[in-house]
mmCIF file of C-alpha atoms and ligand atoms in Angstrom:
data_model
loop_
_atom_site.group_PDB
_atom_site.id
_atom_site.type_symbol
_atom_site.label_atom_id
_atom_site.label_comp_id
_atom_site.label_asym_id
_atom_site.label_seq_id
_atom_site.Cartn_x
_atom_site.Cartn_y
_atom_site.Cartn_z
ATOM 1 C CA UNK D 1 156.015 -118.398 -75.405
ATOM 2 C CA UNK D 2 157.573 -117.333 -71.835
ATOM 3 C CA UNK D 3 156.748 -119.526 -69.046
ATOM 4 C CA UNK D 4 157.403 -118.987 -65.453
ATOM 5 C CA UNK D 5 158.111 -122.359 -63.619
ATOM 6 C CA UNK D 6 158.416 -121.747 -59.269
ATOM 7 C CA UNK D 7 160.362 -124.884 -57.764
ATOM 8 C CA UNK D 8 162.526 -124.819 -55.076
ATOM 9 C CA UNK D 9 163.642 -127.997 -55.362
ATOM 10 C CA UNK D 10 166.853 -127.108 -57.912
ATOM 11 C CA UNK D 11 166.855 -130.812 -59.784
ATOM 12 C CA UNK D 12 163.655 -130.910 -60.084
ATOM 13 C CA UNK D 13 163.092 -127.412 -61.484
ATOM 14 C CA UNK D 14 166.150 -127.706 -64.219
ATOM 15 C CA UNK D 15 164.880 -131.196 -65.393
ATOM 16 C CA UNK D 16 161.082 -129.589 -66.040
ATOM 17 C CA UNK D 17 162.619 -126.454 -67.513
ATOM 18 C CA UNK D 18 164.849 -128.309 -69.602
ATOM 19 C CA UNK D 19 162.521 -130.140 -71.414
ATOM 20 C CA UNK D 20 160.425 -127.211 -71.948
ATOM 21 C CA UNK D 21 162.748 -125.522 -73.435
ATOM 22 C CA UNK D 22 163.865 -128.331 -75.821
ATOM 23 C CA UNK D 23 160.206 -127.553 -76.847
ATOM 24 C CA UNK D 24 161.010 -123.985 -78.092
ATOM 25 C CA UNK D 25 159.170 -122.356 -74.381
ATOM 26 C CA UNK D 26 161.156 -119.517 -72.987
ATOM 27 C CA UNK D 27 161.788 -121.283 -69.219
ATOM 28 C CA UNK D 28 162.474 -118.360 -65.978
ATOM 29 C CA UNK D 29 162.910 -120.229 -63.041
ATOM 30 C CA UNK D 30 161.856 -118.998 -59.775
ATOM 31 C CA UNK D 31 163.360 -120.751 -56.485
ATOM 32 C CA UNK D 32 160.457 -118.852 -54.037
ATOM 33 C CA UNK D 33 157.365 -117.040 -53.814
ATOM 34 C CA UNK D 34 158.569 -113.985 -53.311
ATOM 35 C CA UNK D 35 160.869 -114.231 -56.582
ATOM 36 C CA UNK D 36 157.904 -115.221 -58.781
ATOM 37 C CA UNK D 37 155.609 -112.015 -57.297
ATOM 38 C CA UNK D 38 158.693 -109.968 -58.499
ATOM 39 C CA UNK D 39 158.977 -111.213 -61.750
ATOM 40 C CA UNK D 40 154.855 -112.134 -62.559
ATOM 41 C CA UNK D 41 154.789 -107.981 -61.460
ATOM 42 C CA UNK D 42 157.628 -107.015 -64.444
ATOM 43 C CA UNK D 43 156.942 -109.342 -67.230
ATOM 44 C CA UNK D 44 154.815 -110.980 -69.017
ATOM 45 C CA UNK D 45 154.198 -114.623 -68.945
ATOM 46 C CA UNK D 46 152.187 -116.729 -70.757
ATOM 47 C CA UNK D 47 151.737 -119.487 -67.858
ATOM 48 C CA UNK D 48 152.783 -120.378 -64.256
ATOM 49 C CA UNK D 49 153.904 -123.496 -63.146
ATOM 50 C CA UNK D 50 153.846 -123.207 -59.562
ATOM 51 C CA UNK D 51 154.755 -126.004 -56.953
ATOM 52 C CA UNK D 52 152.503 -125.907 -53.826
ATOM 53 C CA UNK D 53 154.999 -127.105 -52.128
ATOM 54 C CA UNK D 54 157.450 -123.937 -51.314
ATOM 55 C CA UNK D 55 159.214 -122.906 -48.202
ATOM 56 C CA UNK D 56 157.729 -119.835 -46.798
ATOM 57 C CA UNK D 57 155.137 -118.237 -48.695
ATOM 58 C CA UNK D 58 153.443 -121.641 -49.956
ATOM 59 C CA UNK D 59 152.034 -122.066 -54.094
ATOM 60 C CA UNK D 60 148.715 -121.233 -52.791
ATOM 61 C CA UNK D 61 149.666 -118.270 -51.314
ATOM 62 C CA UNK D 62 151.558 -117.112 -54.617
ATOM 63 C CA UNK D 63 148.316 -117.815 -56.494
ATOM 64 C CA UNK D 64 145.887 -116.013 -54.811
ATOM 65 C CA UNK D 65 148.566 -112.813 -54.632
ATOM 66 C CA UNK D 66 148.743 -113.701 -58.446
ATOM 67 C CA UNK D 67 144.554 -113.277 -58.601
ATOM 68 C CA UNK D 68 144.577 -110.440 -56.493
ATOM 69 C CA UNK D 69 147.254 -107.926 -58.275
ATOM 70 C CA UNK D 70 144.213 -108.843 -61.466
ATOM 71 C CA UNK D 71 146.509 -111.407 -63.515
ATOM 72 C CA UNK D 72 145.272 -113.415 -65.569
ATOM 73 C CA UNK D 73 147.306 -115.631 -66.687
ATOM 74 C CA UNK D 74 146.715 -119.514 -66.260
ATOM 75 C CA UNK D 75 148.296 -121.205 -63.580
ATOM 76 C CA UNK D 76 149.170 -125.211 -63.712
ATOM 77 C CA UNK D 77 149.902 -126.460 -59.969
ATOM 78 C CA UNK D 78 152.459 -129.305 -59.187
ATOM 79 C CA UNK D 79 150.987 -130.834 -56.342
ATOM 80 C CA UNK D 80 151.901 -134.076 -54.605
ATOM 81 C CA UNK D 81 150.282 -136.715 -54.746
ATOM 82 C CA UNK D 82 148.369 -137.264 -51.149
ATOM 83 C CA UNK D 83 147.334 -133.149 -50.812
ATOM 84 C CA UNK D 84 143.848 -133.705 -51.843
ATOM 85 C CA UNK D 85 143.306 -130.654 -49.690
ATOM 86 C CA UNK D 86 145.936 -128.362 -50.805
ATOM 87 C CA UNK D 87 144.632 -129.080 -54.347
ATOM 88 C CA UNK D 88 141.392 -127.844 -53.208
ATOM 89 C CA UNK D 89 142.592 -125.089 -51.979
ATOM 90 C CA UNK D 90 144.610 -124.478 -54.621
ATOM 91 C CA UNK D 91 141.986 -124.777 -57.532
ATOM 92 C CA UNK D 92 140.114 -122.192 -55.042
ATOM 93 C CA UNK D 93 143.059 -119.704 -54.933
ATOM 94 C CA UNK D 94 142.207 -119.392 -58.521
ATOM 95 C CA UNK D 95 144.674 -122.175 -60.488
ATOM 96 C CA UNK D 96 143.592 -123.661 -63.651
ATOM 97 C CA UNK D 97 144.800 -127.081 -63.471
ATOM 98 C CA UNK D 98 146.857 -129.621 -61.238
ATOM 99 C CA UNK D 99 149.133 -131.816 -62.366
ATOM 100 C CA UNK D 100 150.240 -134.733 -59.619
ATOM 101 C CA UNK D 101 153.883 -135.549 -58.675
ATOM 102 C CA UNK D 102 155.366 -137.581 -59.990
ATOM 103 C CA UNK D 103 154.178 -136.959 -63.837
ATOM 104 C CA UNK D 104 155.311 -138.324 -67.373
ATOM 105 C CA UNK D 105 156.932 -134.978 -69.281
ATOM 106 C CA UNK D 106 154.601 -135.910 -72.022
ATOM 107 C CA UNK D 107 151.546 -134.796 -69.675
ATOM 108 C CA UNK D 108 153.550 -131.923 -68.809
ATOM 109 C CA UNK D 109 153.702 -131.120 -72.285
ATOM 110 C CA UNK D 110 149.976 -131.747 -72.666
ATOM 111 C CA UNK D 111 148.714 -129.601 -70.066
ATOM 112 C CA UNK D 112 150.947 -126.951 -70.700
ATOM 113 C CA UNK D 113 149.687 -126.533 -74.494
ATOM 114 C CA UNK D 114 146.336 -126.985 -73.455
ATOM 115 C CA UNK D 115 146.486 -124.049 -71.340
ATOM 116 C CA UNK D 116 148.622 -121.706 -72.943
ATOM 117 C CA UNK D 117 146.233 -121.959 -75.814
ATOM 118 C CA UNK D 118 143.227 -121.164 -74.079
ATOM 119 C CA UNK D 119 145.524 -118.452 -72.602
ATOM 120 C CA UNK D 120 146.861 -116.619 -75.328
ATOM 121 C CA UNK D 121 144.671 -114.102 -76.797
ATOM 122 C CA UNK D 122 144.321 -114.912 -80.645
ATOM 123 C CA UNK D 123 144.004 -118.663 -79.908
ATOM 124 C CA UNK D 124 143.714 -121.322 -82.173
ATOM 125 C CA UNK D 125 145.563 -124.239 -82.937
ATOM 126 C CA UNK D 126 146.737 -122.586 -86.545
ATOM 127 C CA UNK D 127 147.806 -119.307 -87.035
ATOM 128 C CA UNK D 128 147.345 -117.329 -90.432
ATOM 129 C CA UNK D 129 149.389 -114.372 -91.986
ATOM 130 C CA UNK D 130 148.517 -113.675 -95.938
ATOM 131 C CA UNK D 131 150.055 -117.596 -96.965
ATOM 132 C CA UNK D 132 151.627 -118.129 -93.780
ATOM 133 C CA UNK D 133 150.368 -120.686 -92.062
ATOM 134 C CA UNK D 134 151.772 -121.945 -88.294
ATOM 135 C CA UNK D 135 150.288 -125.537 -86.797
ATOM 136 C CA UNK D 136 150.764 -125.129 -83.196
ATOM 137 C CA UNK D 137 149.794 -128.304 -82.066
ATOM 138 C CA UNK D 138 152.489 -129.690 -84.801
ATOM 139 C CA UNK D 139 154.788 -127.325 -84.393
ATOM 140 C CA UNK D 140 155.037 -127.208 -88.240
ATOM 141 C CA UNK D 141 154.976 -123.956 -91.023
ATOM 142 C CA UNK D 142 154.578 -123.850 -93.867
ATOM 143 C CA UNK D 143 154.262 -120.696 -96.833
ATOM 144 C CA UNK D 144 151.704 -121.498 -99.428
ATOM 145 C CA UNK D 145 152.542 -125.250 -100.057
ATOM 146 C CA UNK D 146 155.923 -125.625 -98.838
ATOM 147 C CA UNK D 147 156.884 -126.747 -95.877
ATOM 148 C CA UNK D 148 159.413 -124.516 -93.494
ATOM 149 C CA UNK D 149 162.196 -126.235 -91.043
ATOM 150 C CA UNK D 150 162.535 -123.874 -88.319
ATOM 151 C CA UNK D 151 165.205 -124.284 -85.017
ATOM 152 C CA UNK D 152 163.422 -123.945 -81.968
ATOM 153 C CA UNK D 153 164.347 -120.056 -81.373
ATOM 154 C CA UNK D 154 163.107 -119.308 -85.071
ATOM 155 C CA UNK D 155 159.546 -120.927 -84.348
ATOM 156 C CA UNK D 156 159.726 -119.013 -81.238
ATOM 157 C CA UNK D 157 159.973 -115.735 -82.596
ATOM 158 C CA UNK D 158 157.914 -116.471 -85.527
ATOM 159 C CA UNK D 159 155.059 -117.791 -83.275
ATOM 160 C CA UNK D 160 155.173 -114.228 -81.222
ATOM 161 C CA UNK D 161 155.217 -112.252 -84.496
ATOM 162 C CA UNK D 162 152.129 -114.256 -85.989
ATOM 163 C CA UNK D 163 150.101 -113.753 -82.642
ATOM 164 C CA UNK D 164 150.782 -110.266 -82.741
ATOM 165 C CA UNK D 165 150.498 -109.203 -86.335
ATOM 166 C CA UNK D 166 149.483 -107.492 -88.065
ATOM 167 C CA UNK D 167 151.036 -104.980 -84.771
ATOM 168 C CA UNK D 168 154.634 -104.499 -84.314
ATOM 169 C CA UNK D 169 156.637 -106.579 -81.768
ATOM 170 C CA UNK D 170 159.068 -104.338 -79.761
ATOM 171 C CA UNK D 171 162.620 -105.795 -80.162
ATOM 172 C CA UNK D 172 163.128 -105.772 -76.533
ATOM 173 C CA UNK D 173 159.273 -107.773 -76.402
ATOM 174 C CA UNK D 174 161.039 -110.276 -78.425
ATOM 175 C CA UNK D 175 164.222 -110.723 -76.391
ATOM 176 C CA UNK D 176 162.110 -110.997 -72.577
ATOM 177 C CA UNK D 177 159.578 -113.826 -74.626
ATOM 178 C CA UNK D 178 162.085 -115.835 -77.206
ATOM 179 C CA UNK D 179 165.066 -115.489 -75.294
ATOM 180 C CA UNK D 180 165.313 -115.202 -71.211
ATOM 181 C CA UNK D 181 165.077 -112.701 -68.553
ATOM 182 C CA UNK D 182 168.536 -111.090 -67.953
ATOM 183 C CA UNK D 183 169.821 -111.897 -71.337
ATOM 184 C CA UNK D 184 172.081 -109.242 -72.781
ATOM 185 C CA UNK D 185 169.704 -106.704 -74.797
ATOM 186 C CA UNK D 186 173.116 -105.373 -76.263
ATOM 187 C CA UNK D 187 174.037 -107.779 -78.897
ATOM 188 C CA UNK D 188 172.163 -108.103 -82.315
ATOM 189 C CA UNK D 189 170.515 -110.862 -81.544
ATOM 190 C CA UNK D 190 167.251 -110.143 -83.191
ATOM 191 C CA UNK D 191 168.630 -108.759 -86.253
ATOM 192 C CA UNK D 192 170.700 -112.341 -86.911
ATOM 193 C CA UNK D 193 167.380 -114.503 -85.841
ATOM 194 C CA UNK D 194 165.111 -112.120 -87.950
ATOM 195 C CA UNK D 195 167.319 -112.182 -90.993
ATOM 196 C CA UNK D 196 167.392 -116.268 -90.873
ATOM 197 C CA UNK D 197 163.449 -115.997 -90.454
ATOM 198 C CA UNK D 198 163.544 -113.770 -93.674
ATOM 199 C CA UNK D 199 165.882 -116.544 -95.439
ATOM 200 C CA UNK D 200 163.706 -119.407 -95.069
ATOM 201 C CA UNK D 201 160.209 -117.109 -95.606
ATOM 202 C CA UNK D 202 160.773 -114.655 -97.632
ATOM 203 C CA UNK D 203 163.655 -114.933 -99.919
ATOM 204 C CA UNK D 204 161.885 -117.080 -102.531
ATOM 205 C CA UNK D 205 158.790 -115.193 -102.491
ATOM 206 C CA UNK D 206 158.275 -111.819 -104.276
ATOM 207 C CA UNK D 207 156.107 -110.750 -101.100
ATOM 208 C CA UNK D 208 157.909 -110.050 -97.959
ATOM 209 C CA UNK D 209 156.036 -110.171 -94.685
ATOM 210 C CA UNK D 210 158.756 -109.629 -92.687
ATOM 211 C CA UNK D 211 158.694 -105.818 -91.769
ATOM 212 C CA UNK D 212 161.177 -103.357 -90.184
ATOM 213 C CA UNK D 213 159.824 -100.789 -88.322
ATOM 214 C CA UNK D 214 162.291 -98.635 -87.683
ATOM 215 C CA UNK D 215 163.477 -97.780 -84.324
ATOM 216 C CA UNK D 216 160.750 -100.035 -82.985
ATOM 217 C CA UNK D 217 160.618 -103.532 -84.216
ATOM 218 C CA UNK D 218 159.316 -105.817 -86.546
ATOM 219 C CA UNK D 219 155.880 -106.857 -87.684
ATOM 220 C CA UNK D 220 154.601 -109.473 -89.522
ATOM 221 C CA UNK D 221 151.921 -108.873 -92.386
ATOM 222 C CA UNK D 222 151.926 -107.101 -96.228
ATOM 223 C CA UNK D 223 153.994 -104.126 -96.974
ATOM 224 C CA UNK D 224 152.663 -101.066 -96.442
ATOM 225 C CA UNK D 225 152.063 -99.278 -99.959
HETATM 226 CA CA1 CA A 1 158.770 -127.999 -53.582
#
């Protein structure tokens, strides 16, 4: 999942977006307003977490631009403790939920799963593929009764193939929501994640729901006959 966190402040931003991405989220990092209009306009994210504090254009502003380009995606707010007002306004501008500064990461965590389930758009805290099964809020998988040990990047791109199967995923969709924005779309990166996927889900079993589609991508789901 790609989140987009907006934080001026520089420690504070690489401390949240370090921890969520020790928790397998894909982490951009916006420093202003204006940056996270630019990038909420190109790509696809699967939350906001957007300080209310910002110079110039302030959170709320970004939010209600966010409502009015007709995006839907949930927003979490980072707001300090004493702006009961700002929340207000904030929760008005069309934000989901508030989370008060300073916070325990583990809330962090909390909220963020709590919304990026209700956001996503096959939700549901397991996700099914033929004998494929993916526990979100346990981040565990597991292929009939076995149980799967996945790295971080592998559950990622697992987790995005499982939403969107039985579709294909566009190889350069995977690279913008498993790895980050900017990263080099030149190197086989998919191909060496994908084939490790394939080792620990499909080698041992006689069907393979790993798919190539050729010149496209890959999907998840039964061969085609
Ligand atoms: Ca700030």
């Amino acid at each position: 999942m790609r989140l987009l966190l907006v934080e001026d402040e520089r420690k504070v931003a690489s401390f949240i977006a370090r921890s969520l991405r020790e928790n397998s989220y894909t982490v951009d990092v916006a420093e202003t307003g204006e940056k996270a209009l630019g990038l909420v306009a190109r790509l696809t994210y699967d939350l906001v977490l957007l300080d209310l504090r910002l110079p110039r254009l302030s959170g709320v502003e970004v939010c209600r631009e966010i409502r009015e380009a007709g995006l839907e995606m949930p927003v979490l707010m980072l707001t300090a403790r004493s702006l009961v007002e700002q929340r207000v306004e904030g929760l008005d501008a069309g934000a989901d939920d508030y989370l008060t500064k300073p916070f325990a990461l583990a809330e962090l965590h909390a909220r963020v799963r709590a919304l990026t389930r209700r956001g996503f758009h096959k939700g549901g805290p397991k996700l099914h593929t033929a004998d494929l099964e993916l526990d979100r809020p346990r981040r565990a998988v597991k292929r009939g009764s076995q149980q799967i040990q996945l790295t971080l990047k592998e559950y990622a791109l697992l987790e995005l193939l499982m939403v969107r199967s039985p579709d294909a995923v566009l190889r350069s969709e995977i690279i913008e929501h498993v790895w980050s924005y900017g990263f080099d779309t030149e190197t086989n990166i998919v191909e060496v994640y994908i084939n490790r996927l394939r080792q620990k889900i499909d080698q041992e079993h006689p069907v393979k729901l790993i798919q190539t589609v050729r010149g496209t991508g890959y999907r998840l789901g039964m061969p085609e006959r």
